[in-house]
Amino acid sequence: MQPKSPSHSRTIMTDLVLPSETNPLNNLFGGELLARMDRAASIAARRHCRRITVTASVNHVAFNHPVPLGSVLTVEAAVSRAFNTSMEIYIDVWMEDRHNRNRSKANEAIYTFVAVDDSGIPTKVPPLVPETDLEKERFEGALRRKQLSLILAKRMKPSEATELKALFMGKSPN
């Protein structure tokens, strides 16, 4: 399989926050934002592997700032690392203030998707080659995040988590 860069999967979805999507404080419902992020991540995963993809997990979500009614919301998703049959998708959420048009980061998330064939059986995905400094940072962090997740799920022994061990050993006092 030919390696791909994160730019091949980059997905940008822009939409307006409408009254039916807000809570009593006139901010976007968290569940509505999760659904938007899931759709963008799904498209990014599919663009990377050209297969059917399914959400395997939502690994991290940070609701850093409320998104008010009337805001223009942009969800940007891209594959940050490809493993055997799974892909980590990093998602940045930006909001544009309706009064002054300033753009600020509102939220971020990390999802994991698995590529499957027409019968729903997991199938291999192309490798990922990061290009920018940010892509390289997210790529390197993805393996540590995966190892931590596997340890917490009791699917990996801590002694087998080579990337996590290297991280902590590198921070040991001199």
CSV table of N, CA and C in Angstrom, one decimal:
chain,number,residue,atom,x,y,z
A,1,MET,N,0.8,-1.2,0.0
A,1,MET,CA,0.0,0.0,0.0
A,1,MET,C,0.9,1.2,0.0
A,2,GLN,N,0.5,2.2,-0.8
A,2,GLN,CA,1.2,3.5,-0.8
A,2,GLN,C,1.0,4.3,0.4
A,3,PRO,N,2.0,4.8,1.0
A,3,PRO,CA,1.8,5.7,2.2
A,3,PRO,C,1.1,7.0,1.8
A,4,LYS,N,0.4,7.6,2.7
A,4,LYS,CA,-0.3,8.8,2.4
A,4,LYS,C,0.1,9.8,3.5
A,5,SER,N,-0.1,11.1,3.2
A,5,SER,CA,0.2,12.1,4.2
A,5,SER,C,-1.2,12.5,4.8
A,6,PRO,N,-1.1,13.2,6.0
A,6,PRO,CA,-2.4,13.6,6.6
A,6,PRO,C,-3.2,14.6,5.7
A,7,SER,N,-2.5,15.3,4.8
A,7,SER,CA,-3.3,16.2,3.9
A,7,SER,C,-4.2,15.4,3.0
A,8,HIS,N,-3.9,14.2,2.7
A,8,HIS,CA,-4.9,13.4,1.8
A,8,HIS,C,-6.2,13.1,2.5
A,9,SER,N,-6.2,13.2,3.8
A,9,SER,CA,-7.4,12.9,4.6
A,9,SER,C,-8.1,14.1,5.1
A,10,ARG,N,-7.4,15.3,5.1
A,10,ARG,CA,-7.9,16.5,5.7
A,10,ARG,C,-9.4,16.8,5.3
A,11,THR,N,-10.2,17.0,6.3
A,11,THR,CA,-11.6,17.2,6.0
A,11,THR,C,-12.0,18.5,6.8
A,12,ILE,N,-12.7,19.4,6.1
A,12,ILE,CA,-13.1,20.6,6.8
A,12,ILE,C,-14.6,20.8,6.6
A,13,MET,N,-15.3,20.9,7.7
A,13,MET,CA,-16.8,21.1,7.6
A,13,MET,C,-17.1,22.3,8.4
A,14,THR,N,-17.8,23.2,7.7
A,14,THR,CA,-18.2,24.5,8.3
A,14,THR,C,-19.7,24.6,8.3
A,15,ASP,N,-20.3,25.1,9.4
A,15,ASP,CA,-21.7,25.1,9.6
A,15,ASP,C,-22.0,26.2,10.6
A,16,LEU,N,-23.3,26.6,10.6
A,16,LEU,CA,-23.8,27.6,11.5
A,16,LEU,C,-24.5,26.9,12.7
A,17,VAL,N,-24.3,27.5,13.9
A,17,VAL,CA,-25.0,27.0,15.1
A,17,VAL,C,-26.4,27.6,15.1
A,18,LEU,N,-27.4,26.7,15.0
A,18,LEU,CA,-28.8,27.1,15.0
A,18,LEU,C,-29.5,27.0,16.3
A,19,PRO,N,-30.7,27.6,16.5
A,19,PRO,CA,-31.4,27.6,17.8
A,19,PRO,C,-31.7,26.2,18.2
A,20,SER,N,-32.1,25.3,17.3
A,20,SER,CA,-32.5,23.9,17.7
A,20,SER,C,-31.4,23.1,18.2
A,21,GLU,N,-30.1,23.6,18.0
A,21,GLU,CA,-28.9,22.8,18.4
A,21,GLU,C,-28.3,23.3,19.7
A,22,THR,N,-29.0,24.2,20.4
A,22,THR,CA,-28.5,24.8,21.6
A,22,THR,C,-29.2,24.5,22.8
A,23,ASN,N,-28.5,24.6,23.9
A,23,ASN,CA,-29.0,24.4,25.3
A,23,ASN,C,-29.7,25.6,25.8
A,24,PRO,N,-30.2,25.6,27.1
A,24,PRO,CA,-30.9,26.8,27.6
A,24,PRO,C,-30.0,28.0,27.8
A,25,LEU,N,-28.6,27.8,27.7
A,25,LEU,CA,-27.7,28.9,27.8
A,25,LEU,C,-27.4,29.5,26.4
A,26,ASN,N,-28.1,28.9,25.4
A,26,ASN,CA,-27.8,29.3,24.0
A,26,ASN,C,-26.4,29.0,23.5
A,27,ASN,N,-25.9,27.9,24.0
A,27,ASN,CA,-24.6,27.3,23.5
A,27,ASN,C,-24.9,26.0,22.8
A,28,LEU,N,-24.1,25.6,21.9
A,28,LEU,CA,-24.2,24.3,21.2
A,28,LEU,C,-24.2,23.2,22.1
A,29,PHE,N,-25.2,22.2,22.0
A,29,PHE,CA,-25.2,21.0,22.8
A,29,PHE,C,-23.9,20.2,22.5
A,30,GLY,N,-23.3,19.7,23.6
A,30,GLY,CA,-22.1,18.9,23.5
A,30,GLY,C,-22.3,17.7,22.5
A,31,GLY,N,-23.5,17.0,22.6
A,31,GLY,CA,-23.8,15.9,21.8
A,31,GLY,C,-23.9,16.3,20.3
A,32,GLU,N,-24.3,17.5,20.0
A,32,GLU,CA,-24.3,17.9,18.6
A,32,GLU,C,-22.9,18.1,18.1
A,33,LEU,N,-22.1,18.7,19.0
A,33,LEU,CA,-20.7,18.8,18.5
A,33,LEU,C,-20.0,17.4,18.3
A,34,LEU,N,-20.3,16.5,19.2
A,34,LEU,CA,-19.7,15.1,19.1
A,34,LEU,C,-20.1,14.5,17.7
A,35,ALA,N,-21.4,14.7,17.4
A,35,ALA,CA,-21.9,14.2,16.1
A,35,ALA,C,-21.2,14.8,14.9
A,36,ARG,N,-21.0,16.1,15.0
A,36,ARG,CA,-20.3,16.8,13.9
A,36,ARG,C,-18.8,16.3,13.8
A,37,MET,N,-18.2,16.2,14.9
A,37,MET,CA,-16.8,15.7,14.9
A,37,MET,C,-16.7,14.3,14.4
A,38,ASP,N,-17.7,13.4,14.7
A,38,ASP,CA,-17.7,12.0,14.3
A,38,ASP,C,-17.9,12.0,12.8
A,39,ARG,N,-18.7,12.8,12.2
A,39,ARG,CA,-18.9,12.8,10.7
A,39,ARG,C,-17.6,13.3,10.0
A,40,ALA,N,-17.0,14.3,10.5
A,40,ALA,CA,-15.8,14.8,9.9
A,40,ALA,C,-14.7,13.8,10.0
A,41,ALA,N,-14.5,13.1,11.2
A,41,ALA,CA,-13.5,12.1,11.4
A,41,ALA,C,-13.8,10.9,10.5
A,42,SER,N,-15.0,10.5,10.3
A,42,SER,CA,-15.4,9.4,9.4
A,42,SER,C,-15.0,9.7,8.0
A,43,ILE,N,-15.2,10.9,7.5
A,43,ILE,CA,-14.8,11.3,6.2
A,43,ILE,C,-13.3,11.2,6.0
A,44,ALA,N,-12.6,11.8,7.0
A,44,ALA,CA,-11.1,11.8,7.0
A,44,ALA,C,-10.6,10.3,6.9
A,45,ALA,N,-11.1,9.5,7.8
A,45,ALA,CA,-10.7,8.1,7.8
A,45,ALA,C,-10.9,7.4,6.4
A,46,ARG,N,-12.1,7.6,5.9
A,46,ARG,CA,-12.4,7.0,4.6
A,46,ARG,C,-11.5,7.6,3.5
A,47,ARG,N,-11.2,8.8,3.5
A,47,ARG,CA,-10.3,9.4,2.5
A,47,ARG,C,-8.9,8.8,2.6
A,48,HIS,N,-8.5,8.4,3.8
A,48,HIS,CA,-7.2,7.8,4.0
A,48,HIS,C,-7.1,6.4,3.4
A,49,CYS,N,-8.1,5.6,3.7
A,49,CYS,CA,-8.0,4.2,3.3
A,49,CYS,C,-8.9,3.8,2.2
A,50,ARG,N,-9.9,4.6,1.8
A,50,ARG,CA,-10.8,4.3,0.7
A,50,ARG,C,-11.6,3.0,1.0
A,51,ARG,N,-12.0,2.9,2.3
A,51,ARG,CA,-12.8,1.8,2.7
A,51,ARG,C,-13.9,2.3,3.6
A,52,ILE,N,-14.9,1.4,3.9
A,52,ILE,CA,-15.9,1.7,4.9
A,52,ILE,C,-15.1,1.8,6.2
A,53,THR,N,-15.5,2.8,7.0
A,53,THR,CA,-14.8,3.0,8.3
A,53,THR,C,-15.9,3.1,9.4
A,54,VAL,N,-15.5,2.6,10.6
A,54,VAL,CA,-16.5,2.7,11.7
A,54,VAL,C,-15.7,3.3,12.9
A,55,THR,N,-16.5,4.0,13.7
A,55,THR,CA,-15.9,4.6,14.9
A,55,THR,C,-15.6,3.5,15.9
A,56,ALA,N,-14.4,3.4,16.4
A,56,ALA,CA,-14.0,2.4,17.4
A,56,ALA,C,-14.0,3.0,18.8
A,57,SER,N,-13.6,4.2,18.9
A,57,SER,CA,-13.6,4.9,20.2
A,57,SER,C,-13.4,6.4,20.0
A,58,VAL,N,-13.9,7.1,21.1
A,58,VAL,CA,-13.7,8.5,21.2
A,58,VAL,C,-12.7,8.5,22.4
A,59,ASN,N,-11.4,8.8,22.0
A,59,ASN,CA,-10.3,8.7,23.0
A,59,ASN,C,-10.2,10.0,23.9
A,60,HIS,N,-10.5,11.1,23.3
A,60,HIS,CA,-10.3,12.4,24.1
A,60,HIS,C,-11.3,13.4,23.5
A,61,VAL,N,-11.9,14.1,24.3
A,61,VAL,CA,-12.7,15.3,23.9
A,61,VAL,C,-12.5,16.4,24.9
A,62,ALA,N,-12.2,17.6,24.5
A,62,ALA,CA,-12.0,18.7,25.4
A,62,ALA,C,-13.0,19.8,24.9
A,63,PHE,N,-14.0,20.0,25.8
A,63,PHE,CA,-15.0,21.1,25.6
A,63,PHE,C,-14.4,22.3,26.2
A,64,ASN,N,-13.4,23.0,25.5
A,64,ASN,CA,-12.7,24.1,26.1
A,64,ASN,C,-13.5,25.4,26.3
A,65,HIS,N,-14.3,25.6,25.3
A,65,HIS,CA,-15.1,26.9,25.3
A,65,HIS,C,-16.5,26.6,24.7
A,66,PRO,N,-17.5,27.3,25.3
A,66,PRO,CA,-18.8,27.1,24.8
A,66,PRO,C,-18.9,27.8,23.4
A,67,VAL,N,-19.8,27.2,22.6
A,67,VAL,CA,-20.0,27.7,21.2
A,67,VAL,C,-21.4,28.3,21.1
A,68,PRO,N,-21.4,29.7,21.1
A,68,PRO,CA,-22.7,30.3,21.2
A,68,PRO,C,-23.6,30.2,19.9
A,69,LEU,N,-24.9,30.4,20.1
A,69,LEU,CA,-25.8,30.4,19.0
A,69,LEU,C,-25.4,31.5,18.0
A,70,GLY,N,-25.5,31.1,16.7
A,70,GLY,CA,-25.1,32.0,15.6
A,70,GLY,C,-23.7,31.9,15.2
A,71,SER,N,-22.8,31.2,16.0
A,71,SER,CA,-21.4,31.1,15.6
A,71,SER,C,-21.3,30.3,14.4
A,72,VAL,N,-20.2,30.6,13.6
A,72,VAL,CA,-19.8,29.8,12.5
A,72,VAL,C,-18.8,28.8,13.1
A,73,LEU,N,-19.1,27.5,12.9
A,73,LEU,CA,-18.3,26.5,13.5
A,73,LEU,C,-17.6,25.7,12.4
A,74,THR,N,-16.3,25.5,12.5
A,74,THR,CA,-15.5,24.8,11.6
A,74,THR,C,-14.8,23.6,12.3
A,75,VAL,N,-15.1,22.4,11.8
A,75,VAL,CA,-14.5,21.2,12.3
A,75,VAL,C,-13.5,20.7,11.3
A,76,GLU,N,-12.2,20.6,11.7
A,76,GLU,CA,-11.1,20.1,10.9
A,76,GLU,C,-10.6,18.8,11.4
A,77,ALA,N,-10.6,17.8,10.5
A,77,ALA,CA,-10.2,16.4,10.9
A,77,ALA,C,-9.1,15.9,9.9
A,78,ALA,N,-8.2,15.1,10.5
A,78,ALA,CA,-7.2,14.5,9.6
A,78,ALA,C,-6.6,13.3,10.4
A,79,VAL,N,-6.2,12.3,9.6
A,79,VAL,CA,-5.6,11.1,10.2
A,79,VAL,C,-4.3,11.5,10.8
A,80,SER,N,-4.0,11.2,12.0
A,80,SER,CA,-2.8,11.6,12.7
A,80,SER,C,-1.8,10.4,12.8
A,81,ARG,N,-2.4,9.2,12.7
A,81,ARG,CA,-1.5,8.0,12.6
A,81,ARG,C,-2.4,6.8,12.1
A,82,ALA,N,-1.7,5.9,11.3
A,82,ALA,CA,-2.4,4.7,10.8
A,82,ALA,C,-1.7,3.6,11.4
A,83,PHE,N,-2.4,2.6,11.9
A,83,PHE,CA,-1.9,1.4,12.5
A,83,PHE,C,-2.2,0.3,11.5
A,84,ASN,N,-2.5,-0.9,12.0
A,84,ASN,CA,-2.7,-2.0,11.1
A,84,ASN,C,-4.1,-1.9,10.4
A,85,THR,N,-5.1,-1.9,11.2
A,85,THR,CA,-6.5,-1.7,10.6
A,85,THR,C,-7.2,-0.4,11.1
A,86,SER,N,-6.5,0.2,12.1
A,86,SER,CA,-7.1,1.4,12.7
A,86,SER,C,-6.4,2.7,12.4
A,87,MET,N,-7.1,3.8,12.6
A,87,MET,CA,-6.5,5.1,12.3
A,87,MET,C,-6.9,6.0,13.5
A,88,GLU,N,-6.0,6.8,14.0
A,88,GLU,CA,-6.3,7.9,14.9
A,88,GLU,C,-6.6,9.1,14.1
A,89,ILE,N,-7.7,9.8,14.4
A,89,ILE,CA,-8.1,11.0,13.8
A,89,ILE,C,-8.0,12.1,14.8
A,90,TYR,N,-7.3,13.2,14.5
A,90,TYR,CA,-7.2,14.3,15.4
A,90,TYR,C,-8.1,15.4,14.8
A,91,ILE,N,-8.9,16.0,15.7
A,91,ILE,CA,-10.0,16.9,15.3
A,91,ILE,C,-9.8,18.2,16.0
A,92,ASP,N,-9.7,19.3,15.3
A,92,ASP,CA,-9.7,20.7,15.8
A,92,ASP,C,-11.0,21.4,15.5
A,93,VAL,N,-11.6,22.1,16.5
A,93,VAL,CA,-12.9,22.8,16.3
A,93,VAL,C,-12.6,24.2,16.5
A,94,TRP,N,-13.0,25.0,15.5
A,94,TRP,CA,-12.8,26.5,15.5
A,94,TRP,C,-14.2,27.1,15.4
A,95,MET,N,-14.3,28.3,16.1
A,95,MET,CA,-15.5,29.1,16.0
A,95,MET,C,-15.2,30.5,15.6
A,96,GLU,N,-16.1,31.0,14.8
A,96,GLU,CA,-15.9,32.4,14.4
A,96,GLU,C,-17.0,33.2,15.1
A,97,ASP,N,-16.5,34.2,15.8
A,97,ASP,CA,-17.4,35.1,16.5
A,97,ASP,C,-18.3,35.8,15.5
A,98,ARG,N,-19.6,35.8,15.8
A,98,ARG,CA,-20.5,36.4,14.8
A,98,ARG,C,-20.5,38.0,14.8
A,99,HIS,N,-19.9,38.6,15.8
A,99,HIS,CA,-19.8,40.0,15.8
A,99,HIS,C,-18.6,40.6,15.2
A,100,ASN,N,-17.4,40.0,15.5
A,100,ASN,CA,-16.2,40.5,15.0
A,100,ASN,C,-15.4,39.6,14.1
A,101,ARG,N,-15.9,38.4,13.8
A,101,ARG,CA,-15.4,37.4,12.9
A,101,ARG,C,-14.0,36.9,13.3
A,102,ASN,N,-13.6,37.1,14.6
A,102,ASN,CA,-12.4,36.5,15.1
A,102,ASN,C,-12.6,35.0,15.2
A,103,ARG,N,-11.5,34.3,14.8
A,103,ARG,CA,-11.6,32.8,14.8
A,103,ARG,C,-10.7,32.3,16.0
A,104,SER,N,-11.3,31.4,16.8
A,104,SER,CA,-10.6,30.9,18.0
A,104,SER,C,-10.9,29.4,18.1
A,105,LYS,N,-9.9,28.7,18.7
A,105,LYS,CA,-10.1,27.3,18.9
A,105,LYS,C,-11.0,27.0,20.0
A,106,ALA,N,-12.1,26.3,19.8
A,106,ALA,CA,-13.1,26.0,20.8
A,106,ALA,C,-12.9,24.7,21.4
A,107,ASN,N,-12.6,23.7,20.7
A,107,ASN,CA,-12.6,22.3,21.2
A,107,ASN,C,-11.6,21.5,20.4
A,108,GLU,N,-11.3,20.3,20.9
A,108,GLU,CA,-10.5,19.3,20.1
A,108,GLU,C,-10.9,17.9,20.6
A,109,ALA,N,-10.5,17.0,19.7
A,109,ALA,CA,-10.9,15.6,20.1
A,109,ALA,C,-10.0,14.6,19.3
A,110,ILE,N,-9.9,13.4,19.8
A,110,ILE,CA,-9.2,12.3,19.1
A,110,ILE,C,-10.1,11.1,19.1
A,111,TYR,N,-10.4,10.7,17.9
A,111,TYR,CA,-11.2,9.5,17.6
A,111,TYR,C,-10.4,8.4,17.0
A,112,THR,N,-10.8,7.2,17.2
A,112,THR,CA,-10.2,6.0,16.5
A,112,THR,C,-11.2,5.4,15.6
A,113,PHE,N,-10.8,5.2,14.3
A,113,PHE,CA,-11.7,4.5,13.4
A,113,PHE,C,-11.0,3.2,12.9
A,114,VAL,N,-11.8,2.2,12.5
A,114,VAL,CA,-11.3,1.0,12.0
A,114,VAL,C,-11.9,0.8,10.5
A,115,ALA,N,-11.0,0.4,9.6
A,115,ALA,CA,-11.4,0.2,8.3
A,115,ALA,C,-12.0,-1.3,8.2
A,116,VAL,N,-13.1,-1.4,7.5
A,116,VAL,CA,-13.7,-2.8,7.4
A,116,VAL,C,-14.0,-3.0,5.9
A,117,ASP,N,-14.1,-4.3,5.6
A,117,ASP,CA,-14.5,-4.7,4.2
A,117,ASP,C,-16.0,-4.7,4.1
A,118,ASP,N,-16.6,-5.1,3.0
A,118,ASP,CA,-18.0,-5.1,2.9
A,118,ASP,C,-18.7,-6.1,3.8
A,119,SER,N,-18.0,-7.0,4.4
A,119,SER,CA,-18.6,-7.9,5.4
A,119,SER,C,-18.4,-7.4,6.8
A,120,GLY,N,-17.8,-6.3,7.0
A,120,GLY,CA,-17.5,-5.8,8.4
A,120,GLY,C,-16.3,-6.3,9.0
A,121,ILE,N,-15.4,-7.0,8.3
A,121,ILE,CA,-14.2,-7.5,8.8
A,121,ILE,C,-13.1,-6.5,8.7
A,122,PRO,N,-12.4,-6.2,9.8
A,122,PRO,CA,-11.3,-5.2,9.8
A,122,PRO,C,-10.3,-5.6,8.7
A,123,THR,N,-9.8,-4.5,8.0
A,123,THR,CA,-8.9,-4.7,6.9
A,123,THR,C,-7.8,-3.6,7.0
A,124,LYS,N,-6.6,-4.0,6.4
A,124,LYS,CA,-5.4,-3.1,6.5
A,124,LYS,C,-5.7,-1.7,5.9
A,125,VAL,N,-4.9,-0.8,6.5
A,125,VAL,CA,-5.0,0.6,6.0
A,125,VAL,C,-3.6,1.0,5.6
A,126,PRO,N,-3.5,2.0,4.6
A,126,PRO,CA,-2.2,2.5,4.2
A,126,PRO,C,-1.4,3.1,5.3
A,127,PRO,N,-0.1,3.1,5.3
A,127,PRO,CA,0.7,3.8,6.3
A,127,PRO,C,0.6,5.3,6.1
A,128,LEU,N,0.9,6.1,7.2
A,128,LEU,CA,0.8,7.5,7.1
A,128,LEU,C,2.2,8.1,7.3
A,129,VAL,N,2.5,9.1,6.5
A,129,VAL,CA,3.8,9.8,6.6
A,129,VAL,C,3.5,11.3,6.9
A,130,PRO,N,3.8,11.7,8.1
A,130,PRO,CA,3.5,13.1,8.5
A,130,PRO,C,4.5,14.0,7.8
A,131,GLU,N,4.1,15.2,7.5
A,131,GLU,CA,5.0,16.2,6.8
A,131,GLU,C,5.3,17.4,7.7
A,132,THR,N,4.3,18.0,8.2
A,132,THR,CA,4.6,19.3,9.0
A,132,THR,C,5.0,18.9,10.4
A,133,ASP,N,5.5,19.9,11.1
A,133,ASP,CA,5.9,19.7,12.5
A,133,ASP,C,4.7,19.3,13.4
A,134,LEU,N,3.6,19.9,13.2
A,134,LEU,CA,2.4,19.5,14.0
A,134,LEU,C,2.0,18.1,13.6
A,135,GLU,N,2.0,17.7,12.4
A,135,GLU,CA,1.7,16.3,12.0
A,135,GLU,C,2.6,15.3,12.6
A,136,LYS,N,3.9,15.7,12.6
A,136,LYS,CA,4.9,14.8,13.2
A,136,LYS,C,4.7,14.6,14.7
A,137,GLU,N,4.4,15.7,15.4
A,137,GLU,CA,4.1,15.7,16.8
A,137,GLU,C,2.9,14.8,17.2
A,138,ARG,N,1.8,15.0,16.4
A,138,ARG,CA,0.6,14.2,16.6
A,138,ARG,C,0.9,12.7,16.3
A,139,PHE,N,1.6,12.5,15.2
A,139,PHE,CA,2.0,11.1,14.8
A,139,PHE,C,2.7,10.4,16.0
A,140,GLU,N,3.7,11.0,16.5
A,140,GLU,CA,4.5,10.4,17.6
A,140,GLU,C,3.7,10.2,18.8
A,141,GLY,N,2.8,11.2,19.2
A,141,GLY,CA,2.0,11.0,20.3
A,141,GLY,C,0.9,9.9,20.2
A,142,ALA,N,0.5,9.6,19.0
A,142,ALA,CA,-0.5,8.6,18.8
A,142,ALA,C,-0.1,7.2,19.3
A,143,LEU,N,1.1,6.8,19.1
A,143,LEU,CA,1.5,5.5,19.6
A,143,LEU,C,1.5,5.5,21.1
A,144,ARG,N,1.9,6.5,21.7
A,144,ARG,CA,1.9,6.6,23.2
A,144,ARG,C,0.4,6.5,23.7
A,145,ARG,N,-0.5,7.3,23.0
A,145,ARG,CA,-1.9,7.2,23.4
A,145,ARG,C,-2.5,5.8,23.2
A,146,LYS,N,-2.1,5.2,22.1
A,146,LYS,CA,-2.6,3.8,21.8
A,146,LYS,C,-2.1,2.9,22.9
A,147,GLN,N,-0.8,2.9,23.2
A,147,GLN,CA,-0.3,2.0,24.3
A,147,GLN,C,-1.0,2.3,25.6
A,148,LEU,N,-1.2,3.5,26.0
A,148,LEU,CA,-1.9,3.8,27.2
A,148,LEU,C,-3.3,3.2,27.2
A,149,SER,N,-4.0,3.4,26.1
A,149,SER,CA,-5.3,2.9,26.0
A,149,SER,C,-5.3,1.3,26.1
A,150,LEU,N,-4.4,0.7,25.5
A,150,LEU,CA,-4.3,-0.8,25.6
A,150,LEU,C,-4.0,-1.3,27.0
A,151,ILE,N,-3.1,-0.5,27.7
A,151,ILE,CA,-2.8,-0.9,29.1
A,151,ILE,C,-4.1,-0.8,29.9
A,152,LEU,N,-4.8,0.4,29.8
A,152,LEU,CA,-6.0,0.6,30.6
A,152,LEU,C,-7.1,-0.5,30.3
A,153,ALA,N,-7.1,-0.9,29.1
A,153,ALA,CA,-8.1,-2.0,28.7
A,153,ALA,C,-7.6,-3.4,29.0
A,154,LYS,N,-6.4,-3.5,29.6
A,154,LYS,CA,-5.8,-4.7,30.0
A,154,LYS,C,-5.5,-5.6,28.8
A,155,ARG,N,-5.2,-5.0,27.6
A,155,ARG,CA,-4.9,-5.7,26.4
A,155,ARG,C,-3.4,-5.6,26.1
A,156,MET,N,-2.6,-4.9,27.0
A,156,MET,CA,-1.2,-4.8,26.9
A,156,MET,C,-0.6,-4.7,28.3
A,157,LYS,N,0.5,-5.3,28.5
A,157,LYS,CA,1.2,-5.2,29.8
A,157,LYS,C,2.0,-3.9,29.8
A,158,PRO,N,2.0,-3.2,30.9
A,158,PRO,CA,2.8,-2.0,31.0
A,158,PRO,C,4.3,-2.2,30.6
A,159,SER,N,4.8,-3.4,30.8
A,159,SER,CA,6.2,-3.6,30.5
A,159,SER,C,6.4,-3.7,28.9
A,160,GLU,N,5.3,-3.9,28.2
A,160,GLU,CA,5.4,-4.0,26.7
A,160,GLU,C,5.3,-2.6,26.1
A,161,ALA,N,4.9,-1.6,26.8
A,161,ALA,CA,4.7,-0.3,26.3
A,161,ALA,C,6.0,0.5,26.1
A,162,THR,N,6.7,0.2,25.0
A,162,THR,CA,8.0,0.7,24.8
A,162,THR,C,8.0,2.2,24.7
A,163,GLU,N,7.1,2.8,24.0
A,163,GLU,CA,7.0,4.2,23.8
A,163,GLU,C,6.8,5.0,25.1
A,164,LEU,N,5.9,4.4,25.9
A,164,LEU,CA,5.6,5.0,27.2
A,164,LEU,C,6.8,4.9,28.1
A,165,LYS,N,7.5,3.8,28.1
A,165,LYS,CA,8.7,3.6,28.9
A,165,LYS,C,9.7,4.6,28.5
A,166,ALA,N,9.9,4.8,27.2
A,166,ALA,CA,10.9,5.7,26.7
A,166,ALA,C,10.6,7.2,27.1
A,167,LEU,N,9.3,7.5,27.1
A,167,LEU,CA,8.9,8.8,27.5
A,167,LEU,C,9.3,9.1,28.9
A,168,PHE,N,9.0,8.2,29.8
A,168,PHE,CA,9.3,8.4,31.2
A,168,PHE,C,10.7,8.3,31.5
A,169,MET,N,11.4,7.4,30.8
A,169,MET,CA,12.9,7.2,31.1
A,169,MET,C,13.6,8.5,30.6
A,170,GLY,N,13.1,9.1,29.6
A,170,GLY,CA,13.7,10.3,29.1
A,170,GLY,C,13.6,11.5,30.0
A,171,LYS,N,12.6,11.4,30.9
A,171,LYS,CA,12.3,12.5,31.8
A,171,LYS,C,12.9,12.3,33.2
A,172,SER,N,13.7,11.2,33.3
A,172,SER,CA,14.2,10.9,34.6
A,172,SER,C,15.2,12.0,35.0
A,173,PRO,N,15.3,12.3,36.3
A,173,PRO,CA,16.3,13.3,36.8
A,173,PRO,C,17.7,12.9,36.6
A,174,ASN,N,18.6,13.8,36.3
A,174,ASN,CA,20.0,13.6,36.1
A,174,ASN,C,20.8,13.5,37.4
